[in-house]
Coordinates of C-alpha atoms in Angstrom, one line a residue:
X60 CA 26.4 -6.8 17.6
X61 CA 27.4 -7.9 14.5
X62 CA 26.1 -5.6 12.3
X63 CA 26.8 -2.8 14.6
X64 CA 30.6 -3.8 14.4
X65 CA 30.4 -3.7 10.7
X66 CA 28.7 -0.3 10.8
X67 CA 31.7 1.1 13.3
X68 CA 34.0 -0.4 11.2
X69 CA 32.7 1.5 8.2
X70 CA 32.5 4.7 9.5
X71 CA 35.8 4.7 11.3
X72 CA 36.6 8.3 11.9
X73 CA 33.9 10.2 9.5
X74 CA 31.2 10.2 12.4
X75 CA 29.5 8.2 15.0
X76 CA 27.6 5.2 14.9
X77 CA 24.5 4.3 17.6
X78 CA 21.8 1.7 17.4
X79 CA 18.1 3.5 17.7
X80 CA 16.4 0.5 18.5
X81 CA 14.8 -2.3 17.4
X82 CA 17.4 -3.1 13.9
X83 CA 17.8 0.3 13.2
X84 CA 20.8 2.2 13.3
X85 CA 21.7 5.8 13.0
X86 CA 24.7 7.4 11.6
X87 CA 25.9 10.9 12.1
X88 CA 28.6 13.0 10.1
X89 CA 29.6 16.2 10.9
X90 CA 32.1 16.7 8.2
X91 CA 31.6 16.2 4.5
X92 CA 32.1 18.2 1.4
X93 CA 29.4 17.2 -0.7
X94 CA 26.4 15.1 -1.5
X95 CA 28.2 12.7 -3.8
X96 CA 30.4 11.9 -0.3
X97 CA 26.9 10.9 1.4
X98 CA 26.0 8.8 -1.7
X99 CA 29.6 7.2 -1.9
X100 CA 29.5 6.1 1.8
X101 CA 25.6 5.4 1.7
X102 CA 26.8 3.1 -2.0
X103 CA 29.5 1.6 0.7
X104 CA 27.3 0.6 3.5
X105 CA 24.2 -1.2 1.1
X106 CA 27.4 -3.0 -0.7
X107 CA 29.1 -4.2 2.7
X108 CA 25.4 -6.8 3.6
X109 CA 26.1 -8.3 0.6
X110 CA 28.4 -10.3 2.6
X111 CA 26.8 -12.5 4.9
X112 CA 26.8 -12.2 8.6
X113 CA 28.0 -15.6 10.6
X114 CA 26.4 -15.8 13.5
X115 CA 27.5 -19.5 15.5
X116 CA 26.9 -21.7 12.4
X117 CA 24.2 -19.8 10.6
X118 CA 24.7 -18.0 7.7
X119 CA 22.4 -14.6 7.6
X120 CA 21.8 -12.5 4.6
X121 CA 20.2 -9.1 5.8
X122 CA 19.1 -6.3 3.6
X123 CA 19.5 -2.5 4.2
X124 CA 17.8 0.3 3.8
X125 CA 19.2 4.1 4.5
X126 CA 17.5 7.4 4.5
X127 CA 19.2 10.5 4.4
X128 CA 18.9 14.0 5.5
X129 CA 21.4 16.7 5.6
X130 CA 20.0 19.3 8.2
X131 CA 21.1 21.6 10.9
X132 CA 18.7 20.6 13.4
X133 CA 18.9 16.9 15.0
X134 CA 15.6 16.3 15.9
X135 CA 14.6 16.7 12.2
X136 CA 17.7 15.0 10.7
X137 CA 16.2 11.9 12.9
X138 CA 12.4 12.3 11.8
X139 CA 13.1 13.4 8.2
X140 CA 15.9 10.3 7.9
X141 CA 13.5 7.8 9.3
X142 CA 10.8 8.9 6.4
X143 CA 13.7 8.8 3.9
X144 CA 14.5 5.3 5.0
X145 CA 10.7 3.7 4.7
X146 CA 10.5 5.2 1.3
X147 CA 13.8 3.1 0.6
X148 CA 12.4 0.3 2.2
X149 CA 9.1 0.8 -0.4
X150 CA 11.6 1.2 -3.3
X151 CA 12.8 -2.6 -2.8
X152 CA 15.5 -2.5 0.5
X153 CA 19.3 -2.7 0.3
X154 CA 18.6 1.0 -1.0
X155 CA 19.2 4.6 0.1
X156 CA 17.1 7.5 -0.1
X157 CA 17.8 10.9 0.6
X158 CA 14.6 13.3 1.9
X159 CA 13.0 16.0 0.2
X160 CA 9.9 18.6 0.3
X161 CA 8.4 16.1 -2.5
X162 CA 8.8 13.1 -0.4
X163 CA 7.6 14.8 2.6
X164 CA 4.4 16.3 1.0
X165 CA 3.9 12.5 -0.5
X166 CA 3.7 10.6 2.9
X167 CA 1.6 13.5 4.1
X168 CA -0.8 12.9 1.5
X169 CA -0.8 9.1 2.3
X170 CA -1.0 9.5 5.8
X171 CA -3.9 11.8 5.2
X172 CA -5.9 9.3 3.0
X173 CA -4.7 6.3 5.7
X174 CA -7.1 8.4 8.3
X175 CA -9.5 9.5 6.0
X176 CA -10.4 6.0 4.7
X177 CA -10.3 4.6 8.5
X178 CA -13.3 7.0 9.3
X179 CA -15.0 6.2 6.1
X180 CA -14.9 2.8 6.7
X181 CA -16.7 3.3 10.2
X182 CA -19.9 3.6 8.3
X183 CA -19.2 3.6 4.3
X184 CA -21.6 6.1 3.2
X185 CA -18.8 8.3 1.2
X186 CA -18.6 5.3 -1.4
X187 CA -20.3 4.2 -4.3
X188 CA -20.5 1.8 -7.0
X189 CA -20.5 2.7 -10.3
X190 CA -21.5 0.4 -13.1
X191 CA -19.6 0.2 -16.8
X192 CA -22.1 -1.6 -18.9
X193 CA -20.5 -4.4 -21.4
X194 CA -22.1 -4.7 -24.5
X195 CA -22.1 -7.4 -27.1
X196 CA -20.7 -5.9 -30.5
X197 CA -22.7 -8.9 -32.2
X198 CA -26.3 -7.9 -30.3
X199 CA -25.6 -4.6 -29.1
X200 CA -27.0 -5.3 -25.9
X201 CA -25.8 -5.0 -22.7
X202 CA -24.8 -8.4 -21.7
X203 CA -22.9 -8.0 -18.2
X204 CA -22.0 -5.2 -16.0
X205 CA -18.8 -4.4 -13.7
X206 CA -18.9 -2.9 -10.6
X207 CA -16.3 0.4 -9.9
X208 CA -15.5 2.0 -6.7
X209 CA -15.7 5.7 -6.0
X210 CA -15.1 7.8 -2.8
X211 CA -16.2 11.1 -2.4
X212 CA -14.6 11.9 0.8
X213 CA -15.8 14.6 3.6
X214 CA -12.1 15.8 4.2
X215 CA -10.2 15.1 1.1
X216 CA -13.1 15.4 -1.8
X217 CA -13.3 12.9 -4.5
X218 CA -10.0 10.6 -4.6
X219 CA -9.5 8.6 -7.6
X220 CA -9.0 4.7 -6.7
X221 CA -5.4 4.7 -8.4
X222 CA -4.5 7.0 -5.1
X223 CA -6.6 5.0 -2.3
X224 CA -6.8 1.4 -3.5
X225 CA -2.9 0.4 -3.3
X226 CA -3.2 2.7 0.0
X227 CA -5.9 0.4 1.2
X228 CA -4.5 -3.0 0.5
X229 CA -1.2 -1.8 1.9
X230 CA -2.9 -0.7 4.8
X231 CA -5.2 -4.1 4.8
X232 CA -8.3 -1.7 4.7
X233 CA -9.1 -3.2 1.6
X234 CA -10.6 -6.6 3.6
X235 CA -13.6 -4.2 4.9
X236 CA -14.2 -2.6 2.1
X237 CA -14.1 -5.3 -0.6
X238 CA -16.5 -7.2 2.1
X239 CA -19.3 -3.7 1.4
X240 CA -18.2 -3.5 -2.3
X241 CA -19.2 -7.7 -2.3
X242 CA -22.8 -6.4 -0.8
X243 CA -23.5 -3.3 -2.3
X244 CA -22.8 -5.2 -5.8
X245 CA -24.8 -8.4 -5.7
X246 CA -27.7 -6.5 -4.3
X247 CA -27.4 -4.1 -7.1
X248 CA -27.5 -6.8 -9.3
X249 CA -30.0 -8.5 -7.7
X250 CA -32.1 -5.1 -8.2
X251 CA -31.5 -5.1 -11.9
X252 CA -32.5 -8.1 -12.6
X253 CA -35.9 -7.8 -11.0
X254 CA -36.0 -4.3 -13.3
X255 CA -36.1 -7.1 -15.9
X256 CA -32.2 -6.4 -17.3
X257 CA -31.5 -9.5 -18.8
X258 CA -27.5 -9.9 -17.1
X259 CA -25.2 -12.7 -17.8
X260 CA -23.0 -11.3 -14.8
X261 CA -21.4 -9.0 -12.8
X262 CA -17.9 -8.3 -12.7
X263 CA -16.6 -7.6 -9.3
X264 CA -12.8 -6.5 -8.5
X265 CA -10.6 -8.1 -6.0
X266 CA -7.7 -7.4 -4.6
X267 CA -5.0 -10.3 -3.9
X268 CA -5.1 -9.5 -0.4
X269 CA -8.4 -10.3 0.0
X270 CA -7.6 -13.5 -1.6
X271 CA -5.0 -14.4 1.0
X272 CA -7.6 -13.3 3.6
X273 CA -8.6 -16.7 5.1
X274 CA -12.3 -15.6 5.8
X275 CA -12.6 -14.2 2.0
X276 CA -15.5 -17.8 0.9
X277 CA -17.2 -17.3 4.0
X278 CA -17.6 -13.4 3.2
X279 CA -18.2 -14.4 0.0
X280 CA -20.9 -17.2 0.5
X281 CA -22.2 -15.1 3.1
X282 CA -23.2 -12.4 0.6
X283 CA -24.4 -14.7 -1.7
X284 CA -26.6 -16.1 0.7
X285 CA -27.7 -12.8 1.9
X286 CA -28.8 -11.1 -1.6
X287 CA -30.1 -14.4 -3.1
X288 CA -28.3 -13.9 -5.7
X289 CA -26.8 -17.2 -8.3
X290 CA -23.1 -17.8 -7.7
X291 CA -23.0 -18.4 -11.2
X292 CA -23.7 -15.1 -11.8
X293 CA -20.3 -13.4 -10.1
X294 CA -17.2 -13.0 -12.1
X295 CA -14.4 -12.1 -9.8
X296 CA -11.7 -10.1 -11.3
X297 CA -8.3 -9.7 -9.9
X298 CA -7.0 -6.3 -9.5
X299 CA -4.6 -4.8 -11.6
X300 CA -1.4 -4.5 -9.2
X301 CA -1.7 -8.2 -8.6

């Protein structure tokens, strides 16, 4: 109530105000002469929860996020707004956003790689590891190896892990397949070594949210009890975007 108060209060006479559900809000004007008007009211409504809301005798801080679109129809005002608005929300809150073609061909590609990763993860046969060798520049033998994860998808081809990993530990599709990628690269390991490599370790990438995943040691001494393979022989790297 109180932030729709502050919203009507706003907006005055400029357009109308309604609550969409949940804590989000529309807003609807009919009557401007330019962009820079969106942005200077869009500017005014981010800047207005900087001021806290006092509710009995608790003091709230609430963030914002708007998305924009300026469209004839109303059913697509509503749908492209509401993308708009969770790419705002992505950009870091108390933000606005206005749509575009780019933004909208952006969270189509996402959402396609969001289904196309949930049906490879049904049975994991379009990965595989690939193995960069790390060689000693006073030997110049390979000393170690580090596992690197590829997906050749059925629908979408090959996608390069800068596009599906960040998608997969947003999505927290990275728990399932960091658990295969564990596997697939002790056992590979394991198979080396009986070809008679002589490895130091393996290198294998993690993501933070696996880390925060409270069944991560279990996975993990699980696979090293499954592939027989000597703990001190894994090297667990942390992902880049941690």
């Amino acid at each position: 109530q109180a932030v729709s108060n502050r919203l009507a209060k706003i907006i005055g006479d400029l357009g109308m105000v309604g609550r969409f559900g949940g804590d989000e809000f529309v807003v609807l004007i009919d009557k401007f002469d330019s962009e820079k008007t969106i942005k200077k009211i869009s500017t005014i409504l981010v800047d207005s929860f900087q001021e806290k809301f006092e509710i009995a005798d608790l003091s709230l801080g609430i963030s914002a996020s708007i998305g924009i679109s300026i469209f004839p129809d109303s059913i697509e005002l509503i749908k492209q707004s509401d993308l708009a608005m969770y790419h705002a929300k992505e950009l870091g809150r108390n933000n606005y956003c206005f749509f575009s073609k780019e933004l909208s061909n952006t969270i189509e590609e996402k959402t396609k790689i969001i289904n196309a990763l949930k049906e490879s993860l049904e049975n994991k046969n379009e990965f595989l590891l690939l193995y960069q060798p790390k060689i000693s520049t006073i030997t110049g033998k390979m000393v170690s190896i580090e596992s690197l994860i590829r997906w050749n998808s059925k629908t979408l081809g090959y996608v390069y892990p800068s596009k599906f990993i960040s998608i997969a530990e947003e999505t927290n599709m990275i728990i399932p397949l960091g658990e295969w990628i564990l596997k697939q690269a002790c056992n590979d390991f394991q198979k080396l070594i009986k070809e008679g490599l002589d490895l130091e370790h393996i290198s294998i990438n993690v993501s933070s949210i696996q880390l925060q995943d409270e069944k991560f040691f279990s996975i993990l001494n699980k696979v090293i009890k499954e592939t027989n393979i000597n703990p001190q022989k894994i090297e667990l790297e942390i992902t880049e975007s941690f």
